[in-house]
Coordinates of N, CA, C and O in Angstrom, one line a residue:
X17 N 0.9 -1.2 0.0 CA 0.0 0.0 0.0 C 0.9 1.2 0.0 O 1.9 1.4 0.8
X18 N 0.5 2.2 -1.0 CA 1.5 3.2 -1.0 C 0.5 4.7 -0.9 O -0.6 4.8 -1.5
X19 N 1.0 5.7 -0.1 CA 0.6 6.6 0.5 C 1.6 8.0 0.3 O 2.8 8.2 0.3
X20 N 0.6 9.0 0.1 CA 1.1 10.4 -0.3 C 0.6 11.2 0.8 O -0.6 11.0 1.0
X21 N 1.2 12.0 1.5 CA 0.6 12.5 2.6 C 1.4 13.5 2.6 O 2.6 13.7 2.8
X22 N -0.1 14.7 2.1 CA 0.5 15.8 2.2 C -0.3 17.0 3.3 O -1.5 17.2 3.3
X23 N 0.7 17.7 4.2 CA 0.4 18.5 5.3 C -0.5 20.3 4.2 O 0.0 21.0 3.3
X24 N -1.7 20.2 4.9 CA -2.3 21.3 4.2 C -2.6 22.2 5.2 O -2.6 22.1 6.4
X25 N -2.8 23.3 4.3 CA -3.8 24.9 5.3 C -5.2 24.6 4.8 O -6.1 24.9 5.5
X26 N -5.4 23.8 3.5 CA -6.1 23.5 3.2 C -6.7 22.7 2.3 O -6.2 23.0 1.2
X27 N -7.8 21.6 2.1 CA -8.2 20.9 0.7 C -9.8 20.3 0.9 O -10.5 19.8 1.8
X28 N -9.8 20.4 -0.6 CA -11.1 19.7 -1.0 C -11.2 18.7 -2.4 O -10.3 18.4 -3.2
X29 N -12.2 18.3 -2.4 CA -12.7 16.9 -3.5 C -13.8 17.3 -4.4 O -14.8 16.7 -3.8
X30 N -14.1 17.7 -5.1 CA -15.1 17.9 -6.4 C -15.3 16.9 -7.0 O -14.3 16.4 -7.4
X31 N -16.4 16.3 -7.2 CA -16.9 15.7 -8.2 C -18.6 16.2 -8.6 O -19.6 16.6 -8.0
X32 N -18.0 16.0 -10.1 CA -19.4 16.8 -10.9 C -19.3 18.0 -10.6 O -20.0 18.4 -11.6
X33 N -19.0 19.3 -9.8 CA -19.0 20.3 -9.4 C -19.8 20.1 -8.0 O -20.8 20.9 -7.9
X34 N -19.7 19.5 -7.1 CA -20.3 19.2 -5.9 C -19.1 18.9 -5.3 O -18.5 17.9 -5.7
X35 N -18.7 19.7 -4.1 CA -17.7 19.2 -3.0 C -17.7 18.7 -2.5 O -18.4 19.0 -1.6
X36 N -17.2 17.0 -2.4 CA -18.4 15.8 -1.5 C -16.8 15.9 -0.3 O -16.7 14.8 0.3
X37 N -15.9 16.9 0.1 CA -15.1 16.8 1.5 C -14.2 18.0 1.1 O -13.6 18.2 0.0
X38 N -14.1 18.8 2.5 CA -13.6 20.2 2.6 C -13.2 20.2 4.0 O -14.0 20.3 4.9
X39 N -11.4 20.0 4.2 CA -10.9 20.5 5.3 C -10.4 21.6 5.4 O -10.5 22.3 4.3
X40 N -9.8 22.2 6.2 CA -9.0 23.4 7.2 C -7.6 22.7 7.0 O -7.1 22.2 6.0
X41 N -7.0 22.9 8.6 CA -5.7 22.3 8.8 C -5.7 20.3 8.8 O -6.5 19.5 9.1
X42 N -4.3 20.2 8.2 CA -4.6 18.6 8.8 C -3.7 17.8 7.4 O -2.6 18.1 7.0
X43 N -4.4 17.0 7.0 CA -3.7 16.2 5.8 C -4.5 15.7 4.8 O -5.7 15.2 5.1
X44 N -3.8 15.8 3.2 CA -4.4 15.4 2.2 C -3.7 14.0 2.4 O -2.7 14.1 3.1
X45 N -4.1 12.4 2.0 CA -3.4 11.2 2.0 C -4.3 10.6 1.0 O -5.5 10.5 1.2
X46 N -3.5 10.2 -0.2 CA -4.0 9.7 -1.8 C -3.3 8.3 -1.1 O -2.2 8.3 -0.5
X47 N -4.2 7.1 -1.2 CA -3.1 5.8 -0.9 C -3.8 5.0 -2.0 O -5.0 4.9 -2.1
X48 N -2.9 4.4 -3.0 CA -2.8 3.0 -3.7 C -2.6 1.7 -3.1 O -1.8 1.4 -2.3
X49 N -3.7 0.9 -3.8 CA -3.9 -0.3 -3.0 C -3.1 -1.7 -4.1 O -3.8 -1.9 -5.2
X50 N -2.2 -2.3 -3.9 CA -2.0 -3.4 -4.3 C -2.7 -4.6 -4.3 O -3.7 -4.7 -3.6
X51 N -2.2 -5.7 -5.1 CA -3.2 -6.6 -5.0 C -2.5 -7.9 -3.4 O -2.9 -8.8 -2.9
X52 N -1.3 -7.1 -3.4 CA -0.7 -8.2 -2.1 C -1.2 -7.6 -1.0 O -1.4 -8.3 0.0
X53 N -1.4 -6.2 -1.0 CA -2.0 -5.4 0.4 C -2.8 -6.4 1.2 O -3.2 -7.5 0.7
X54 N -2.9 -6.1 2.4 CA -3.9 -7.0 3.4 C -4.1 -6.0 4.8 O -3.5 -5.0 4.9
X55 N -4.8 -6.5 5.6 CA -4.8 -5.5 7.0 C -3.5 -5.5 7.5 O -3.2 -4.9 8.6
X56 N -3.0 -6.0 7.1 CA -1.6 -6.0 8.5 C -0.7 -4.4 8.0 O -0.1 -3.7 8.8
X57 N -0.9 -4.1 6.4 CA -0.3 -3.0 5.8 C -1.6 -1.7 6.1 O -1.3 -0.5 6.2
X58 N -2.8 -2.0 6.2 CA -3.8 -1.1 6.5 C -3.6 -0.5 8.2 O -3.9 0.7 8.5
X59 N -3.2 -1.3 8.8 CA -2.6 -0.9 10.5 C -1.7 -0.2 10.8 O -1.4 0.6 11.6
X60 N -1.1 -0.7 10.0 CA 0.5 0.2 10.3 C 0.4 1.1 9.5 O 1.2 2.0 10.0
X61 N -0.1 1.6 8.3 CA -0.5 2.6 7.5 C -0.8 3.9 8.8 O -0.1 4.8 9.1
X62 N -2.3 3.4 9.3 CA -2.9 4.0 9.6 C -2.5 4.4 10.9 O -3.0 5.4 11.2
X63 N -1.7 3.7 11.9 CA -0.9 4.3 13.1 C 0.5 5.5 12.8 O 0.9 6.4 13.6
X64 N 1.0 5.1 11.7 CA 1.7 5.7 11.1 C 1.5 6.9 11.2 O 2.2 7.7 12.0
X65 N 0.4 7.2 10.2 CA -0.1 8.3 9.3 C -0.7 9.5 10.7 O -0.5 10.7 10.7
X66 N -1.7 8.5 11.7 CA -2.3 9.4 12.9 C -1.3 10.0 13.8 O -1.6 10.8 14.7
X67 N -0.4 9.6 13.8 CA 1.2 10.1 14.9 C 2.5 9.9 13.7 O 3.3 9.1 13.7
X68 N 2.4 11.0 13.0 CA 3.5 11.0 12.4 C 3.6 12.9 12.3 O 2.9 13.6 11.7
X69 N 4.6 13.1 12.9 CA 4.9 14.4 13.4 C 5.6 15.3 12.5 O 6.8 15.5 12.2
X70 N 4.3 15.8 12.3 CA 5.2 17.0 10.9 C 4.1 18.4 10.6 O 3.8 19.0 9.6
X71 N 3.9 18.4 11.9 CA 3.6 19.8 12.1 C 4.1 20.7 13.1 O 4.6 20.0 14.0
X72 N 4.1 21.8 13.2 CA 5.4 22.7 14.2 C 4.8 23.1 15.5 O 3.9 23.9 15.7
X73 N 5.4 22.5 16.5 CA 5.1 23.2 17.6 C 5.5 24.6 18.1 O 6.2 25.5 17.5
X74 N 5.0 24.7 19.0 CA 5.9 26.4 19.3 C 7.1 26.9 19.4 O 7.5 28.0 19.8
X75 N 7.7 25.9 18.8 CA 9.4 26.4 18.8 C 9.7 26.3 17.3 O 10.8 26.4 16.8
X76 N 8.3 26.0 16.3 CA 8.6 26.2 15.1 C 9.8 24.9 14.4 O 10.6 25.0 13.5
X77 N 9.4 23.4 15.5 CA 10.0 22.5 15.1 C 8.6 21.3 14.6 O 7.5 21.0 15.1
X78 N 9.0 21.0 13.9 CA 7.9 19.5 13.2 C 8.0 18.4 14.3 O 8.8 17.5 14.1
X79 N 7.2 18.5 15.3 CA 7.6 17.7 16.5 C 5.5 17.3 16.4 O 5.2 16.4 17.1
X80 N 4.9 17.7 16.0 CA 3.6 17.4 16.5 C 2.5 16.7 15.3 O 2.2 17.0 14.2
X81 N 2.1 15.6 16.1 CA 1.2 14.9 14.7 C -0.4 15.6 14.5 O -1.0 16.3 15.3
X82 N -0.7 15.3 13.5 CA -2.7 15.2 13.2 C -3.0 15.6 14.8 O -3.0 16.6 15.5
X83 N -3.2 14.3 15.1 CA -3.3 13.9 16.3 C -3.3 15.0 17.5 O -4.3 15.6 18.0
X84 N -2.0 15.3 17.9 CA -1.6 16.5 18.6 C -2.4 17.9 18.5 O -2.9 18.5 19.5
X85 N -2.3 18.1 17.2 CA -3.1 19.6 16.3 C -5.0 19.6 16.5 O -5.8 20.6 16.6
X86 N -5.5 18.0 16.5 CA -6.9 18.1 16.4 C -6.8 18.5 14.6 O -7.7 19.3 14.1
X87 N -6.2 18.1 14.0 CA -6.1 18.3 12.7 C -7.4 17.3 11.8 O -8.1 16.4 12.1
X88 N -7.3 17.9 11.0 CA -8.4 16.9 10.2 C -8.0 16.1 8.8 O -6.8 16.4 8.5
X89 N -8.4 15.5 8.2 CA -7.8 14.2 6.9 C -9.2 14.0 5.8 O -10.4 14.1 5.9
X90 N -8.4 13.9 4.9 CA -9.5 13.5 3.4 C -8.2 12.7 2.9 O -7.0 13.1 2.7
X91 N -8.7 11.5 2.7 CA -8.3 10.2 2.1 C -9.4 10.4 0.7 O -10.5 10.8 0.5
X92 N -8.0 9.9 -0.1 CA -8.3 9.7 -1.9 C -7.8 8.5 -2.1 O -6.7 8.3 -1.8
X93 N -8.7 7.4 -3.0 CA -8.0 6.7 -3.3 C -7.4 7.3 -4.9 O -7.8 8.2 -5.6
X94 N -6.2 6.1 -5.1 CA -5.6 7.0 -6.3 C -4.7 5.5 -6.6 O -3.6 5.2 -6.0
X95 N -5.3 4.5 -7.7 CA -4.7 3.6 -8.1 C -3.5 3.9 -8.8 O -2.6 3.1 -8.8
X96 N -3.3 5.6 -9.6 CA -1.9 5.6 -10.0 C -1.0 5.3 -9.3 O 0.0 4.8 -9.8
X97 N -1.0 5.5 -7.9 CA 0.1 5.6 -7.0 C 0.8 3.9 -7.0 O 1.8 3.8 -6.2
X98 N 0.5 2.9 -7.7 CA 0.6 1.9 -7.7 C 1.2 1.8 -9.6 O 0.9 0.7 -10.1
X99 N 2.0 2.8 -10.3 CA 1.7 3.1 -11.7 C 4.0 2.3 -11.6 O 4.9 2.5 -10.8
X100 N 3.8 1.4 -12.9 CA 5.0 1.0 -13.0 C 5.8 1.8 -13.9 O 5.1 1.5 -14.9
X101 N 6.7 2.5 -14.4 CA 7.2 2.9 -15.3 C 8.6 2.4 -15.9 O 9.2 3.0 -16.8
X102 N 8.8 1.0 -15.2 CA 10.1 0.4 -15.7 C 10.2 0.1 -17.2 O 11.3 0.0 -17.8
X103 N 9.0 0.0 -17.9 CA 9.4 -0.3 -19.4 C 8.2 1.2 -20.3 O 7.0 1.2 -20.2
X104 N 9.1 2.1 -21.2 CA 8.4 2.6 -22.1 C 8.0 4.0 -21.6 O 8.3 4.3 -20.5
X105 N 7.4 4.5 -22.1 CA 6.9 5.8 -21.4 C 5.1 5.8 -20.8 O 4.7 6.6 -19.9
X106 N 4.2 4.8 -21.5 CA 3.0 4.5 -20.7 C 3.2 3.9 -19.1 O 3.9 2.9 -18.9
X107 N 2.8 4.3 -18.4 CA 2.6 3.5 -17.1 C 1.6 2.5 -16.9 O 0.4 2.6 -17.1
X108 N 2.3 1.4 -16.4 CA 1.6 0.0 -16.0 C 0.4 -0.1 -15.3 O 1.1 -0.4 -14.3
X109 N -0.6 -0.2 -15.0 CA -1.6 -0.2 -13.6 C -1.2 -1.8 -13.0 O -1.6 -2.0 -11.8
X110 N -0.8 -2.8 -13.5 CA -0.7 -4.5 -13.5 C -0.8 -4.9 -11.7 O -1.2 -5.8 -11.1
X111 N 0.1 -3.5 -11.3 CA 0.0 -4.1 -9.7 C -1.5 -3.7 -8.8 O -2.1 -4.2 -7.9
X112 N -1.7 -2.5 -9.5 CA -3.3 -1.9 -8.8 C -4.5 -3.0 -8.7 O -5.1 -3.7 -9.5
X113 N -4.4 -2.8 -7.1 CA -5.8 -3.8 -6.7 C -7.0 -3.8 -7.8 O -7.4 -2.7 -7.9
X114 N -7.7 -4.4 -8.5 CA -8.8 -4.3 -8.5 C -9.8 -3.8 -7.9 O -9.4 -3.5 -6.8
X115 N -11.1 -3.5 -8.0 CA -12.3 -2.9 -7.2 C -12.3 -4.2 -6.1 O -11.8 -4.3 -5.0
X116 N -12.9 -4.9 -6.7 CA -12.9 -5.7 -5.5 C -12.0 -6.6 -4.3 O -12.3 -7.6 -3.6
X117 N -11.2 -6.0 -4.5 CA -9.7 -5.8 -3.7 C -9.8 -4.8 -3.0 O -10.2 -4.7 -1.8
X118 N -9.3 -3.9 -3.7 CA -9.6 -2.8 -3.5 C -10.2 -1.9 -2.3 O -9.6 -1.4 -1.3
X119 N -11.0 -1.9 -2.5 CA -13.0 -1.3 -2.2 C -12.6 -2.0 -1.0 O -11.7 -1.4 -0.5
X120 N -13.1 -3.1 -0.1 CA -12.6 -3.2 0.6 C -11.8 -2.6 1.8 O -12.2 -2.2 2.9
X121 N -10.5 -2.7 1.1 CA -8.8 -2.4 2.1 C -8.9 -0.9 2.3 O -8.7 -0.3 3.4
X122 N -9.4 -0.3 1.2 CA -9.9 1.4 1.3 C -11.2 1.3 2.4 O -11.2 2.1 3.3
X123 N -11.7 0.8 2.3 CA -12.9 1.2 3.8 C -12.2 0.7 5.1 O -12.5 1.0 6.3
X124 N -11.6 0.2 4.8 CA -10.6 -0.8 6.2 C -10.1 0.8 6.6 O -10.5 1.5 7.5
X125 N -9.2 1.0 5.8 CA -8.3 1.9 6.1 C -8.8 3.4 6.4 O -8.2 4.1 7.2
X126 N -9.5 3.7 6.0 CA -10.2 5.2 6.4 C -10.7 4.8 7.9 O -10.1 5.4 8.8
X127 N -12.2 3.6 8.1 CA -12.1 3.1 9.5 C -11.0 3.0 10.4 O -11.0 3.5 11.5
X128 N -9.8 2.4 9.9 CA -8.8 2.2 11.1 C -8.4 3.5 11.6 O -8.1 3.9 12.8
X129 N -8.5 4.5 10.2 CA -7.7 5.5 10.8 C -8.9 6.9 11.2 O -8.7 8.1 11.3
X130 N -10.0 6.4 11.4 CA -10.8 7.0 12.1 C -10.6 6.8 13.5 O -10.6 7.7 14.3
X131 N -10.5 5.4 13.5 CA -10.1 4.7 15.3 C -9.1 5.1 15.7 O -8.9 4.9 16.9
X132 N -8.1 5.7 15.0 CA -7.1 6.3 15.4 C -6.9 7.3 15.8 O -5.9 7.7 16.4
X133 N -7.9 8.1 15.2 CA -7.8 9.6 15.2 C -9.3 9.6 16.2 O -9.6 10.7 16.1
X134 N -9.9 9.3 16.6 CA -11.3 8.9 17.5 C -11.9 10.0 16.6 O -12.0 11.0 17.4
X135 N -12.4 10.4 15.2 CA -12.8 11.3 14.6 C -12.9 10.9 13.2 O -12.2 10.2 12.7
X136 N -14.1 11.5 12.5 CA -14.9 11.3 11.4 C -13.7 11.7 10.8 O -13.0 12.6 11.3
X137 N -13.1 10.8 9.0 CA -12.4 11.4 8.3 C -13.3 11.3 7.0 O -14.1 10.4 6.6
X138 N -13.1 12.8 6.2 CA -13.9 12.8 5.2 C -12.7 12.0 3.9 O -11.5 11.9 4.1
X139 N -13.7 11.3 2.5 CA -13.4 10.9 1.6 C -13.5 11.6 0.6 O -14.2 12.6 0.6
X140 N -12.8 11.2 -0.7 CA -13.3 11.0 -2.1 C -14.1 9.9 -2.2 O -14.3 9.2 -1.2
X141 N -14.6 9.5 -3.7 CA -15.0 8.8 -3.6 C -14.4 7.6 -4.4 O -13.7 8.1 -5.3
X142 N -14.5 6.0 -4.5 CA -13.7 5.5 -4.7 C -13.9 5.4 -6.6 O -15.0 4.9 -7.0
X143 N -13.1 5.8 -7.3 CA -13.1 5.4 -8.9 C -13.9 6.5 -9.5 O -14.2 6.6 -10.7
X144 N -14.2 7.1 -8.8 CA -14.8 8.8 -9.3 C -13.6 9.5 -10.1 O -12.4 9.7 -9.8
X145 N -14.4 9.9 -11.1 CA -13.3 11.0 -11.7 C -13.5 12.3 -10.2 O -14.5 12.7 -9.7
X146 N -12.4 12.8 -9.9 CA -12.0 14.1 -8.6 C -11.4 14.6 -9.1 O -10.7 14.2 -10.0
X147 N -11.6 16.0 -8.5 CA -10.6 17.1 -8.8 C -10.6 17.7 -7.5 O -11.6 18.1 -7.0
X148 N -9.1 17.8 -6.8 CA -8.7 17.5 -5.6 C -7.8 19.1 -5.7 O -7.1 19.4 -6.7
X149 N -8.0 20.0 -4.7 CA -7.7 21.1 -4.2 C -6.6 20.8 -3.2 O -6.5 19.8 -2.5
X150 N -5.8 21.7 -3.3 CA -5.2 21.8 -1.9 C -3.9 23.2 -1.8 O -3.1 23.5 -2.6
X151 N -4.3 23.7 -0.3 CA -3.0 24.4 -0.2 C -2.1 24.0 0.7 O -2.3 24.0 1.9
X152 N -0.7 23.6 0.2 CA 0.6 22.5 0.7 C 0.7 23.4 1.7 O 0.1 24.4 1.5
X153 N 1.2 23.4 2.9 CA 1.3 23.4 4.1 C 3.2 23.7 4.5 O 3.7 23.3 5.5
X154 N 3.9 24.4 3.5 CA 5.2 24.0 3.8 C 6.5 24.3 2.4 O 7.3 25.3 2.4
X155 N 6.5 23.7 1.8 CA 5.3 22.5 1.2 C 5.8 21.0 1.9 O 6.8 20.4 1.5
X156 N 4.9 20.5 2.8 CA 5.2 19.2 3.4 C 4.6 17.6 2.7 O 3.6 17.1 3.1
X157 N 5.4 17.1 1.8 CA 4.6 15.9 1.0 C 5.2 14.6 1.8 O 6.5 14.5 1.7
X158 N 4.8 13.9 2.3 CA 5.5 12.5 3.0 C 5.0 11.3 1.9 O 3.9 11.3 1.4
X159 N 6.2 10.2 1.5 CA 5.9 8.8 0.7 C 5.8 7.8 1.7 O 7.0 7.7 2.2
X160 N 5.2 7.2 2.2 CA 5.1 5.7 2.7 C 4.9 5.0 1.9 O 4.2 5.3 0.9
X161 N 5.7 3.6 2.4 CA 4.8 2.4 1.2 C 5.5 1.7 2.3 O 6.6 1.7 2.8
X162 N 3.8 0.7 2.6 CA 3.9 -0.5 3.8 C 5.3 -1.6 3.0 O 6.1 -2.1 3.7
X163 N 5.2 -1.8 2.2 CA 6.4 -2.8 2.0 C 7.3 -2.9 2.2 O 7.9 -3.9 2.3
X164 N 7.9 -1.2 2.5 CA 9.3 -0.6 2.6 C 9.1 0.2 3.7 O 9.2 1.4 3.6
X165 N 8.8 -0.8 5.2 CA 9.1 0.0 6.6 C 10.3 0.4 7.3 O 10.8 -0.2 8.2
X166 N 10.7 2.0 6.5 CA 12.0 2.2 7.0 C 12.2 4.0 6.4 O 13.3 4.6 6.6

């Protein structure tokens, strides 16, 4: 499972011209789902992501998470993030979960990291064409990918 997590002042999700999620402070997180993903990468994603300290405390150091701030989150799914480019200049989707894969591990994952944050996180929606807003925070962008914990 691979994850983009970026610290905002602000963002939202359009589809159709209807804003279906609009935060303040907190985090945009686009995560691609593989077809090897399973819960064990949806947990640690999501503990991760709720205590991962990259916003500034009063000394103007990145010492404080989501969590800390009372910050808020909009999760996008985004199968590119899963896009191979080792051969040619088209990119591969071959590793991206399927929907029914998929669909799933993405509701796992927004839940867990609801339980982590004891707080409602807004979505996109899953396979919707979006048009995703945001103002970068920094500009602060974090990569995780559960396969590579380090």
């Amino acid at each position: 499972m691979k994850t983009v997590i970026q610290r905002v002042s602000s963002a939202s999700v359009t589809i159709d011209s209807k804003i279906v999620a609009d935060i303040q402070k907190g985090l945009l997180v686009f995560v691609g789902i593989e077809d090897a993903d399973n819960q064990e990468d949806t947990n640690w994603l999501c503990q991760k992501i709720a205590n991962l300290r990259i916003f500034c405390d009063e000394n103007d150091v990145m010492n404080l998470s989501v969590k800390d701030i009372n910050g808020e989150i909009i999760v996008v799914s985004q199968f590119t993030l899963q896009a191979s480019t080792k051969k040619g200049n088209r990119p591969s989707y071959i590793k991206a979960a399927k929907p029914e894969v998929a669909i799933p591990l993405y509701e796992q994952f927004v839940a867990q990291l609801e339980a982590e944050l004891d707080k409602k996180i807004q979505t996109g929606v899953f396979g919707a064409d979006m048009k995703v807003a945001l103002l970068n925070d920094g500009p602060v962008t974090i990569l995780i990918d559960s396969k590579y914990r380090n």
